[in-house]
mmCIF file of C-alpha atoms (C1' of nucleotides) in Angstrom:
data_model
loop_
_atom_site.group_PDB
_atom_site.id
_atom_site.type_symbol
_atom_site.label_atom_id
_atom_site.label_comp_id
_atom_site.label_asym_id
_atom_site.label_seq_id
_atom_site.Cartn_x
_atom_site.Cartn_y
_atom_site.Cartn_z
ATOM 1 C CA UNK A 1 0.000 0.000 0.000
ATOM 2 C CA UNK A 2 2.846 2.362 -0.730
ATOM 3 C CA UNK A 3 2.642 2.837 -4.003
ATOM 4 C CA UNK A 4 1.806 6.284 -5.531
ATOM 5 C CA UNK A 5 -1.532 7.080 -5.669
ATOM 6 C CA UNK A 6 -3.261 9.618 -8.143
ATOM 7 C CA UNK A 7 -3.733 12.710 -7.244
ATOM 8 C CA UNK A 8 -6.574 15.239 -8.435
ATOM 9 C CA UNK A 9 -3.864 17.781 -10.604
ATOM 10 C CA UNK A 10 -0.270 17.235 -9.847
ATOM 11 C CA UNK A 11 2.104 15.482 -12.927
ATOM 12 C CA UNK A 12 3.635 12.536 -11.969
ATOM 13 C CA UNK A 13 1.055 10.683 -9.256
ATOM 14 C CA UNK A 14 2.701 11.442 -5.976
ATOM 15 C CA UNK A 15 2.865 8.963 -2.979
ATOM 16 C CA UNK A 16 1.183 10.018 -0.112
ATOM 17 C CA UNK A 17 4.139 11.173 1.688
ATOM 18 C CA UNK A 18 4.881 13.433 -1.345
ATOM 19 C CA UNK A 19 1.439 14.840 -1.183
ATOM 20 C CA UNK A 20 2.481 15.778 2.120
ATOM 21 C CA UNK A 21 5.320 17.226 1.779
ATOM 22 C CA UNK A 22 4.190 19.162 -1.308
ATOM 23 C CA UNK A 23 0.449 20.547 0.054
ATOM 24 C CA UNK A 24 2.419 21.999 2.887
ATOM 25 C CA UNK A 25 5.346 23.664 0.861
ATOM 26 C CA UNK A 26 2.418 24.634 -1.329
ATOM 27 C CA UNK A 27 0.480 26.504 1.242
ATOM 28 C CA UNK A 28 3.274 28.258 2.710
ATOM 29 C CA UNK A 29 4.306 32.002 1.461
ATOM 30 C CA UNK A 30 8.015 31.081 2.622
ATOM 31 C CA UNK A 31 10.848 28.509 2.297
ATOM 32 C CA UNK A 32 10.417 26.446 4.881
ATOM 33 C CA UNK A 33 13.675 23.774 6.362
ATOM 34 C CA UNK A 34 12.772 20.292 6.142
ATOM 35 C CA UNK A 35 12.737 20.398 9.844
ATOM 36 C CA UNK A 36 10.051 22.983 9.433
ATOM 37 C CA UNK A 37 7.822 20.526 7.312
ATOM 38 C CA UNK A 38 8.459 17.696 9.567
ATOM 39 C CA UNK A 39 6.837 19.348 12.270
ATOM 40 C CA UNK A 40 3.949 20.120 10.553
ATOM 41 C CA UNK A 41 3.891 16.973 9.383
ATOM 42 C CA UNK A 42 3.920 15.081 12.572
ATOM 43 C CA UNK A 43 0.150 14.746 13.009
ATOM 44 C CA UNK A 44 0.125 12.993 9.940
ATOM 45 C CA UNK A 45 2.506 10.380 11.201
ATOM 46 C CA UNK A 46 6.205 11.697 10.117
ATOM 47 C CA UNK A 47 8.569 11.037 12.855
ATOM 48 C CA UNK A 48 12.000 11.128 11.157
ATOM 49 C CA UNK A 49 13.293 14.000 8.774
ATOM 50 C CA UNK A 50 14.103 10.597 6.256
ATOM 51 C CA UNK A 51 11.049 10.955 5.612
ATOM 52 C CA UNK A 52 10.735 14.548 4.697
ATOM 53 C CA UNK A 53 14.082 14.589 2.731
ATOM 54 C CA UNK A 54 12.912 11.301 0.714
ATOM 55 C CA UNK A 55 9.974 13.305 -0.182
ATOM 56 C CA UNK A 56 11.792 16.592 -1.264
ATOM 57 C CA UNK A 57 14.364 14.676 -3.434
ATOM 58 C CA UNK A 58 11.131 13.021 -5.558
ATOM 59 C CA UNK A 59 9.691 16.450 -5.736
ATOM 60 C CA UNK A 60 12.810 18.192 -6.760
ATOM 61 C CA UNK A 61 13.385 15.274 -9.449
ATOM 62 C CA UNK A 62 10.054 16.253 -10.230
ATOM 63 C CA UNK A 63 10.880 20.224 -10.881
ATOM 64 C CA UNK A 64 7.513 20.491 -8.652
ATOM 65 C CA UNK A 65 10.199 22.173 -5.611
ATOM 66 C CA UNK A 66 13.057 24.027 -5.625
ATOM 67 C CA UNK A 67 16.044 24.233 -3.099
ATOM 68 C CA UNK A 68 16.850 27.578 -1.714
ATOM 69 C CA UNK A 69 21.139 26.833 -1.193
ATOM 70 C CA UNK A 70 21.209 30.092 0.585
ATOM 71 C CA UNK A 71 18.872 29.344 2.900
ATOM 72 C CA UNK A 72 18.589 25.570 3.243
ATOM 73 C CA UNK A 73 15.022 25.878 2.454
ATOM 74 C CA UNK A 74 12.657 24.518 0.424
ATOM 75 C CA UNK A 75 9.479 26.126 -1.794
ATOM 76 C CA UNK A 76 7.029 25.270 -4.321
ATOM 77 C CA UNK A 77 7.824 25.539 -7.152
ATOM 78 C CA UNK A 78 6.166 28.826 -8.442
ATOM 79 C CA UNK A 79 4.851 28.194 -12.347
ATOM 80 C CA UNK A 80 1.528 27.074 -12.331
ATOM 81 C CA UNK A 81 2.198 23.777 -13.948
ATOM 82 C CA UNK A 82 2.722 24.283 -17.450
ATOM 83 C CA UNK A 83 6.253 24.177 -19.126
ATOM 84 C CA UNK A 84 7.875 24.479 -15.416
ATOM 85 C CA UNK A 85 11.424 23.968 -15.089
ATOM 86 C CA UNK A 86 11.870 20.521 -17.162
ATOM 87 C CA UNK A 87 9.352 18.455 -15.712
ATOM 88 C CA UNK A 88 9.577 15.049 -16.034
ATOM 89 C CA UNK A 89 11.906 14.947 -19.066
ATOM 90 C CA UNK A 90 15.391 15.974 -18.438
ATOM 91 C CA UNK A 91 17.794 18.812 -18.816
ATOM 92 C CA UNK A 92 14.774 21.313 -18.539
ATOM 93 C CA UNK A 93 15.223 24.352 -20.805
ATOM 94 C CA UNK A 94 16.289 27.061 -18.367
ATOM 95 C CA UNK A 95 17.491 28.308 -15.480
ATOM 96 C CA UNK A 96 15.261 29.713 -12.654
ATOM 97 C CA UNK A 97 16.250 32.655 -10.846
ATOM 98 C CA UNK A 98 14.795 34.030 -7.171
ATOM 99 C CA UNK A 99 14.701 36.671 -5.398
ATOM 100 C CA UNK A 100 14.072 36.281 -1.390
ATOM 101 C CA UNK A 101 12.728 38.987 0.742
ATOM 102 C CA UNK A 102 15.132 38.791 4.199
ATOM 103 C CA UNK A 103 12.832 40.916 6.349
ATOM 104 C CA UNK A 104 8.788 39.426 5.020
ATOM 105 C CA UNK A 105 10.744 36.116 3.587
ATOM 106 C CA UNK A 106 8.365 36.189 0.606
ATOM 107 C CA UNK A 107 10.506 34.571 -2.330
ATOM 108 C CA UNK A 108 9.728 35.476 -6.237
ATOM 109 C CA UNK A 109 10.763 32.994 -9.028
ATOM 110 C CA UNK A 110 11.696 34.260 -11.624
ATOM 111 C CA UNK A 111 13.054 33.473 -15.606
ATOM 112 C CA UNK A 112 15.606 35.322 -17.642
ATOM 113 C CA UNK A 113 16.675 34.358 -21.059
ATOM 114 C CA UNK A 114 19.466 36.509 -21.911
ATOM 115 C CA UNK A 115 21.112 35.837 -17.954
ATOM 116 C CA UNK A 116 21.195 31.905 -19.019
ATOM 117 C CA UNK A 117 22.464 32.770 -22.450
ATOM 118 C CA UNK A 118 25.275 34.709 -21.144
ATOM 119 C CA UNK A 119 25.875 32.228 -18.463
ATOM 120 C CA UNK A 120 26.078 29.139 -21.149
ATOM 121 C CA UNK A 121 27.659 30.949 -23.446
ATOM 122 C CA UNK A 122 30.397 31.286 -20.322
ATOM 123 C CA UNK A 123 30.410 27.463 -20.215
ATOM 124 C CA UNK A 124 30.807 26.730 -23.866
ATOM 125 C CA UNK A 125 33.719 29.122 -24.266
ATOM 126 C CA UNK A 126 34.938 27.188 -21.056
ATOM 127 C CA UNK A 127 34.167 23.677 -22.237
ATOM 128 C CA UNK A 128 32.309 23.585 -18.620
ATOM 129 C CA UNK A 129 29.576 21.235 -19.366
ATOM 130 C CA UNK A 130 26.484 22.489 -16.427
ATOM 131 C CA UNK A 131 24.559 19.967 -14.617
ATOM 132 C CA UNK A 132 22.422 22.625 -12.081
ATOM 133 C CA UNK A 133 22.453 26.543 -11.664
ATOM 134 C CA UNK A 134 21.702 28.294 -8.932
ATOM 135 C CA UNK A 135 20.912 32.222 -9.402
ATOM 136 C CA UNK A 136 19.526 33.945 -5.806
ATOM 137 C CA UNK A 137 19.049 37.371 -5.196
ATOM 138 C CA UNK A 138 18.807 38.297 -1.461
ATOM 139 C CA UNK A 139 17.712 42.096 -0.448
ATOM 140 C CA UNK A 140 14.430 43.291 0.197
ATOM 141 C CA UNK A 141 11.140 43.198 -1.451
ATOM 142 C CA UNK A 142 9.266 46.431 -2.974
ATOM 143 C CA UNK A 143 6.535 46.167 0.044
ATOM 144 C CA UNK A 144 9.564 45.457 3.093
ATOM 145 C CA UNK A 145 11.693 48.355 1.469
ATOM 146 C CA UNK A 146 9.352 50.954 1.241
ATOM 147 C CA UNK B 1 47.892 41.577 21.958
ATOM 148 C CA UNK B 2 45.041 40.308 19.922
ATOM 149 C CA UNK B 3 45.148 43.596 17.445
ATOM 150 C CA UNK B 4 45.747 43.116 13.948
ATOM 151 C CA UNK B 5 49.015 43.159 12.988
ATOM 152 C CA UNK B 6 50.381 44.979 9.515
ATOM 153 C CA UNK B 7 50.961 41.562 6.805
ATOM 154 C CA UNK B 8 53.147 41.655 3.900
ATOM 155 C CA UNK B 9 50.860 42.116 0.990
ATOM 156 C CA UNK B 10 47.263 41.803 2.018
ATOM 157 C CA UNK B 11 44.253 44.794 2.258
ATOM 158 C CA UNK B 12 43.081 45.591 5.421
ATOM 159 C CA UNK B 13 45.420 44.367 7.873
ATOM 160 C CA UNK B 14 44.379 40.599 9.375
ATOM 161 C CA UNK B 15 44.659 39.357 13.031
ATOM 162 C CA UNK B 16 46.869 35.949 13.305
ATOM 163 C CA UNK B 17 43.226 33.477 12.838
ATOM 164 C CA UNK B 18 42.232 35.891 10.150
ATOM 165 C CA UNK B 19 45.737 35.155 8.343
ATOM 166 C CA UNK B 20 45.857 32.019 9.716
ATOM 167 C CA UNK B 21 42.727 30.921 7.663
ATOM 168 C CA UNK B 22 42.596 33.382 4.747
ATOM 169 C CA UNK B 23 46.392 31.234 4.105
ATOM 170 C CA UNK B 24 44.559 27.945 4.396
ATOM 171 C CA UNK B 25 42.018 28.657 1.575
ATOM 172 C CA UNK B 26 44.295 30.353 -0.613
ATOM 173 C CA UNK B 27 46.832 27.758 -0.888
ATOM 174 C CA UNK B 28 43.419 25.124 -1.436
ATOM 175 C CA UNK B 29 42.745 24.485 -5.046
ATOM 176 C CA UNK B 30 39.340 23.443 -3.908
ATOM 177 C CA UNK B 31 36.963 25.107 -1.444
ATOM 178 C CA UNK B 32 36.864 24.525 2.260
ATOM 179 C CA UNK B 33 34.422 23.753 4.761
ATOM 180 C CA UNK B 34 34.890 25.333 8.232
ATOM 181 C CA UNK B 35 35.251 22.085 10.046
ATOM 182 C CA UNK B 36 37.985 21.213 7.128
ATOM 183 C CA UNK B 37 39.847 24.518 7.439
ATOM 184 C CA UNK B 38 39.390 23.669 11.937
ATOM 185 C CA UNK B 39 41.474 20.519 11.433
ATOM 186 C CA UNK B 40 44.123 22.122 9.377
ATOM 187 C CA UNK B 41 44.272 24.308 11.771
ATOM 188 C CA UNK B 42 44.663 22.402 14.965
ATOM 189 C CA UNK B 43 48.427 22.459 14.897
ATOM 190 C CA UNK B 44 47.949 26.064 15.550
ATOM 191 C CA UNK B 45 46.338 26.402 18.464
ATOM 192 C CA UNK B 46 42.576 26.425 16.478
ATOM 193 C CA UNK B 47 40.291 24.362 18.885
ATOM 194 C CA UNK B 48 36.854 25.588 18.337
ATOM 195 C CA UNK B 49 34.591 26.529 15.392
ATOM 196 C CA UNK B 50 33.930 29.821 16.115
ATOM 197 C CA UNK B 51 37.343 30.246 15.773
ATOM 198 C CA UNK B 52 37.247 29.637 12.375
ATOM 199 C CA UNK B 53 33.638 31.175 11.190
ATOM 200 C CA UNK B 54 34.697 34.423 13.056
ATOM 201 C CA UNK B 55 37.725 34.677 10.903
ATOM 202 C CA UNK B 56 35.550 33.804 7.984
ATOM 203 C CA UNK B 57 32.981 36.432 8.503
ATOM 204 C CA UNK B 58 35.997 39.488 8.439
ATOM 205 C CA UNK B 59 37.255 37.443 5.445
ATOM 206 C CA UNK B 60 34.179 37.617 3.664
ATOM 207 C CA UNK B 61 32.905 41.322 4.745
ATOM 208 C CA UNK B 62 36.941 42.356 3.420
ATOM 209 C CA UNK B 63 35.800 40.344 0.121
ATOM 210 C CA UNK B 64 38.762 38.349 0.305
ATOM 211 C CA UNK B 65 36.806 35.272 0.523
ATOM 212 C CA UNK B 66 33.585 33.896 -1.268
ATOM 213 C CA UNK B 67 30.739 31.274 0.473
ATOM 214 C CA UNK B 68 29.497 29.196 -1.624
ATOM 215 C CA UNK B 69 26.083 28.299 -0.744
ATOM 216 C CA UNK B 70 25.522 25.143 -2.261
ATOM 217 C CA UNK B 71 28.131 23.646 -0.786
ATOM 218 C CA UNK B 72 28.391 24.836 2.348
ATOM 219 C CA UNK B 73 32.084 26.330 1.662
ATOM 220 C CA UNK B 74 34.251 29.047 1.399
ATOM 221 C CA UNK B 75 37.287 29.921 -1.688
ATOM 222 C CA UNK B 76 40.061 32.398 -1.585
ATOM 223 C CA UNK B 77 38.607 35.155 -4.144
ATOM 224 C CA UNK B 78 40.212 34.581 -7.230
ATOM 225 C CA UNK B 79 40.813 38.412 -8.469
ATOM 226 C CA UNK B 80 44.148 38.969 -7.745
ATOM 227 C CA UNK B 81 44.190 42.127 -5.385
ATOM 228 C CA UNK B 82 42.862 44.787 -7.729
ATOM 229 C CA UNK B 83 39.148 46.114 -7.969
ATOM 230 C CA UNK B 84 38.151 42.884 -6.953
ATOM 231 C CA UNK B 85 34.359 42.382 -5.382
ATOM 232 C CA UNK B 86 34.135 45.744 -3.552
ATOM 233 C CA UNK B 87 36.590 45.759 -0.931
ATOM 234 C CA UNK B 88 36.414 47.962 2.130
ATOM 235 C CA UNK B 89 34.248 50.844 1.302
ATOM 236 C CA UNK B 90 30.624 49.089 0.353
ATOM 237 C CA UNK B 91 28.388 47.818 -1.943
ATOM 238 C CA UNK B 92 31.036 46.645 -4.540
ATOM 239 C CA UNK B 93 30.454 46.949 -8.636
ATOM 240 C CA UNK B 94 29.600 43.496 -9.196
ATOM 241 C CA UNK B 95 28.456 40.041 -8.307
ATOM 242 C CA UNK B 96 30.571 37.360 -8.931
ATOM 243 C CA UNK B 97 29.654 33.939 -10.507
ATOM 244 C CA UNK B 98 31.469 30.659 -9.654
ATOM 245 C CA UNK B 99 31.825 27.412 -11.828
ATOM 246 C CA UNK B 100 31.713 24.452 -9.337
ATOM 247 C CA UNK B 101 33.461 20.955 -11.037
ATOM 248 C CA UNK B 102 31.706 18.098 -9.027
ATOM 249 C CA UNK B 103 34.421 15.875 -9.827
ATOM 250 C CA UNK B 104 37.795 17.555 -9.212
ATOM 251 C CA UNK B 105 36.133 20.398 -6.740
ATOM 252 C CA UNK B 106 37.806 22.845 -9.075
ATOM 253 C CA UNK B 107 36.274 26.500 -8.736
ATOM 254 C CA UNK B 108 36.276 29.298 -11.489
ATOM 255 C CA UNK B 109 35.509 32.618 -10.469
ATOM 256 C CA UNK B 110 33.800 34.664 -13.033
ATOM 257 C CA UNK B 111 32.053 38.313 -13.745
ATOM 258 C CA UNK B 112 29.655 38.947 -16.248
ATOM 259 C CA UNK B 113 28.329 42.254 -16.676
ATOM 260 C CA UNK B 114 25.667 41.893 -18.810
ATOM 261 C CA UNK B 115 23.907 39.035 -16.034
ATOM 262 C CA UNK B 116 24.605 41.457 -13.671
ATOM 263 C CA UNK B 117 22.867 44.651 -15.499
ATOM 264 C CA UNK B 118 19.814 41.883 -16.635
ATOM 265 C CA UNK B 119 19.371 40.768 -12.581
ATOM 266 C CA UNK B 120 19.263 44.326 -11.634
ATOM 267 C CA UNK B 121 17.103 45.612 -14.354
ATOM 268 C CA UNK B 122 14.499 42.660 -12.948
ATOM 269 C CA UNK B 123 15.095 44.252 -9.876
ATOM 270 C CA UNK B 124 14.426 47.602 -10.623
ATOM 271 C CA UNK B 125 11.185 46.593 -12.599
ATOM 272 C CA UNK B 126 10.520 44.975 -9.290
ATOM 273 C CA UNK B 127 11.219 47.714 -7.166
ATOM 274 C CA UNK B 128 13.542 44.808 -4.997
ATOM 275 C CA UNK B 129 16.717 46.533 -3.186
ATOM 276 C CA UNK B 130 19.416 43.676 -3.220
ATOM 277 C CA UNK B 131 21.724 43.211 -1.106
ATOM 278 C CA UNK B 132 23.631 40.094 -1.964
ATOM 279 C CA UNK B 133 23.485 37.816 -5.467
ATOM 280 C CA UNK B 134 24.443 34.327 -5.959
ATOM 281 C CA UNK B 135 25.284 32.490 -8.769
ATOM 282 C CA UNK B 136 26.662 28.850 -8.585
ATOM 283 C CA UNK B 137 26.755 27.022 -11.792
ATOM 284 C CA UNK B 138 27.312 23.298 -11.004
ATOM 285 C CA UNK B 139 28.755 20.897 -13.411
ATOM 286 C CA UNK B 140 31.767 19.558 -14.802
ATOM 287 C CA UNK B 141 35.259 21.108 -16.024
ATOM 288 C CA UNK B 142 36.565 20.910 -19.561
ATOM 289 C CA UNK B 143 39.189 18.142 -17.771
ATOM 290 C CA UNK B 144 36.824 16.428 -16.280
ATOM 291 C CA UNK B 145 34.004 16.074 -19.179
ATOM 292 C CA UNK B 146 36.739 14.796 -21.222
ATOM 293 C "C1'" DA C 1 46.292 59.191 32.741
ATOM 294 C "C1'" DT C 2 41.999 56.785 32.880
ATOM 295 C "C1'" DC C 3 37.717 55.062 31.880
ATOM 296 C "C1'" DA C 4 34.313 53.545 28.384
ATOM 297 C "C1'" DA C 5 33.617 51.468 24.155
ATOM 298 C "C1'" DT C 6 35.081 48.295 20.766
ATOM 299 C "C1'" DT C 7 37.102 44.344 18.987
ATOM 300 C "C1'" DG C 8 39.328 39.925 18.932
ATOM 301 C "C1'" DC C 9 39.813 35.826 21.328
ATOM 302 C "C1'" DG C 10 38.920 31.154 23.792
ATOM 303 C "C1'" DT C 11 35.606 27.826 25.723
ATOM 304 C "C1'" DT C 12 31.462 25.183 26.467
ATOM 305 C "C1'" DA C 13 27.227 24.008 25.070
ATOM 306 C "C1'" DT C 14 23.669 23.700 21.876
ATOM 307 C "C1'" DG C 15 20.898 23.826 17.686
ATOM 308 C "C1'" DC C 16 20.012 23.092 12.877
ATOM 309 C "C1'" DT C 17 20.777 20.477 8.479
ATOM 310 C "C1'" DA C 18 21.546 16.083 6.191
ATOM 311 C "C1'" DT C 19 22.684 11.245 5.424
ATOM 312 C "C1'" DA C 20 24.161 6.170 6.536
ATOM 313 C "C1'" DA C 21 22.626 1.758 7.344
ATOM 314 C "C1'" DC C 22 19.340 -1.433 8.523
ATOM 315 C "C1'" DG C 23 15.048 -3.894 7.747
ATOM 316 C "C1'" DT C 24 9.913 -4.141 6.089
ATOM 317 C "C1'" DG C 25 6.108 -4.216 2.820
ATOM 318 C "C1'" DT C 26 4.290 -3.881 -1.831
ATOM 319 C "C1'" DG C 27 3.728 -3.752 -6.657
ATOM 320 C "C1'" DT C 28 5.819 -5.346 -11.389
ATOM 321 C "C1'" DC C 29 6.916 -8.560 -14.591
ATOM 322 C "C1'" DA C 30 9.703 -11.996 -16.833
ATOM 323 C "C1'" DT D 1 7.349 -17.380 -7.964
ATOM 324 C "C1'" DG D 2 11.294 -15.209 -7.558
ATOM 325 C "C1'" DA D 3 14.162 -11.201 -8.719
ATOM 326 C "C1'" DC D 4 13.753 -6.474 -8.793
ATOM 327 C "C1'" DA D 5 12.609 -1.753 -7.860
ATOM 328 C "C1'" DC D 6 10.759 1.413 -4.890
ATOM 329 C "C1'" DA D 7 8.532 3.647 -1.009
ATOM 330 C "C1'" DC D 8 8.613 3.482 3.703
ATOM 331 C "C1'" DG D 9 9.938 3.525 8.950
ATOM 332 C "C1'" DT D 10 13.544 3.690 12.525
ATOM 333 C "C1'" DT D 11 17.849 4.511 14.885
ATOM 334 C "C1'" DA D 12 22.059 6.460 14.844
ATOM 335 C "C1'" DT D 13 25.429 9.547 13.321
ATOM 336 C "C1'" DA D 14 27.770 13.072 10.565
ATOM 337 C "C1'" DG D 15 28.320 17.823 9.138
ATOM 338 C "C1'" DC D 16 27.383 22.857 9.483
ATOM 339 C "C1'" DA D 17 26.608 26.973 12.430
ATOM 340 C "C1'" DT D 18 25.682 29.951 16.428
ATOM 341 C "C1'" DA D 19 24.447 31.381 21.509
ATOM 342 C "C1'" DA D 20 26.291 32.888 25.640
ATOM 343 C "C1'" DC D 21 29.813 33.502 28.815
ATOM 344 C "C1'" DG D 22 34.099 35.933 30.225
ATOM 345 C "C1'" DC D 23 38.894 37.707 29.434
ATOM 346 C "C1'" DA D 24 42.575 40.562 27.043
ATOM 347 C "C1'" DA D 25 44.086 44.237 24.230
ATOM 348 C "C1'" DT D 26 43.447 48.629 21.536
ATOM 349 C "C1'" DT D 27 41.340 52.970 20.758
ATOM 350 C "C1'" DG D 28 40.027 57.355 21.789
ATOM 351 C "C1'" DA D 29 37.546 60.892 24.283
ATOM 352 C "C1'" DT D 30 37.785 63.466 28.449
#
DNA sequence: ATCAATTGCGTTATGCTATAACGTGTGTCA
DNA sequence: TGACACACGTTATAGCATAACGCAATTGAT
């Protein structure tokens, strides 16, 4: 009873432990720490962050969450669910860039052509062959600066 | 007889831990992690942690050394001693980029002006006031992909 | 000179982030 | 039906980072 189970909208049928993981991350206006969504996730039976960190690598495989290196955090991911970030597929077809409020913590994601031109364009000239980039902007938001 | 004392070539003039570590990293081909740059330090008199991340926060607000956030570790800055990231006064002119090999640890240390005049023009457009940018391309160096 | 403020330092303890290693149950399919 | 893959649960441990205390030295204003 532990295979995945369909789910009303999401791509690739999550296991319930996904679903989890994901509603909550969903729901949230800020990164949250897998230690963050394990205690919200207690009621629900998780005891052991294994558990939340088995569920965040699916969903990252999945391009459904991203990982927030300078922060150690976790968030949905923001497209609606069209053409994300190279769903199921591979490579994906771009880079996604965010930008992190450090006083509300509100995080926007964000796509820029010409940055992962330039930055590929880097590699080529490099023969640097990229597996994952991570672009993060930390300042304040237009509301928090104001 | 803990005040910084004058060094050969360096900016601002370090404190024996700040040397102490900044020498550590430089002479690493690879980055560091704190714990890594403790035990090379033992034979000094380095016992603690804090020893080492208080260094590493002076190194890092004189730009002498980078974090880099997906990996939990710090690098010498590359930029030989000239105009490098901003040095004492402020803001600096630019962010810097890094190329991260996953198989030989090898770091490059990059600018690119036109990624950074794209991220700010987002920001602008955004009305977002940053205050620090990372970009951490992960992957693998022309030697390696060979 | 001297006192207050600042800065660097050392130590102990603690907290947060992440993974290793083990075993169980279940669905797939040759 | 037996090999395989995968999700899961649990315990233990590894790796990264900071809080809170107090002392020593330097600076600089009075």
């Amino acid at each position: 009873m532990n295979a995945p189970v369909s789910t009303p909208i999401s791509a690739p049928a999550l296991t319930k432990n996904q679903s989890l993981v994901f509603d909550v991350l969903d729901r949230s206006d800020a990164p949250m720490s897998a230690y963050t969504i394990l205690d919200r996730l207690r009621d629900h039976g998780f005891r052991a962050p294994l558990q939340v960190y088995r569920a965040l690598d699916k969903l990252l495989e999945f391009g459904m969450v991203h990982r927030l290196e300078s922060l150690n955090a976790f968030v949905a991911c923001a497209h609606p669910e069209s053409e994300c970030c190279g769903k199921g597929h591979g490579h994906g077809h771009g880079t996604v860039a965010f930008a992190i409020c450090e006083s509300c913590g509100h995080v926007s994601e964000f796509h820029d052509h010409e940055v992962d031109h330039r930055l590929s364009d880097w590699a080529k000239t490099k023969n640097f062959k990229p597996a994952k980039t991570t672009i993060e902007i930390r300042g304040l938001c237009g509301a928090c600066a104001a």
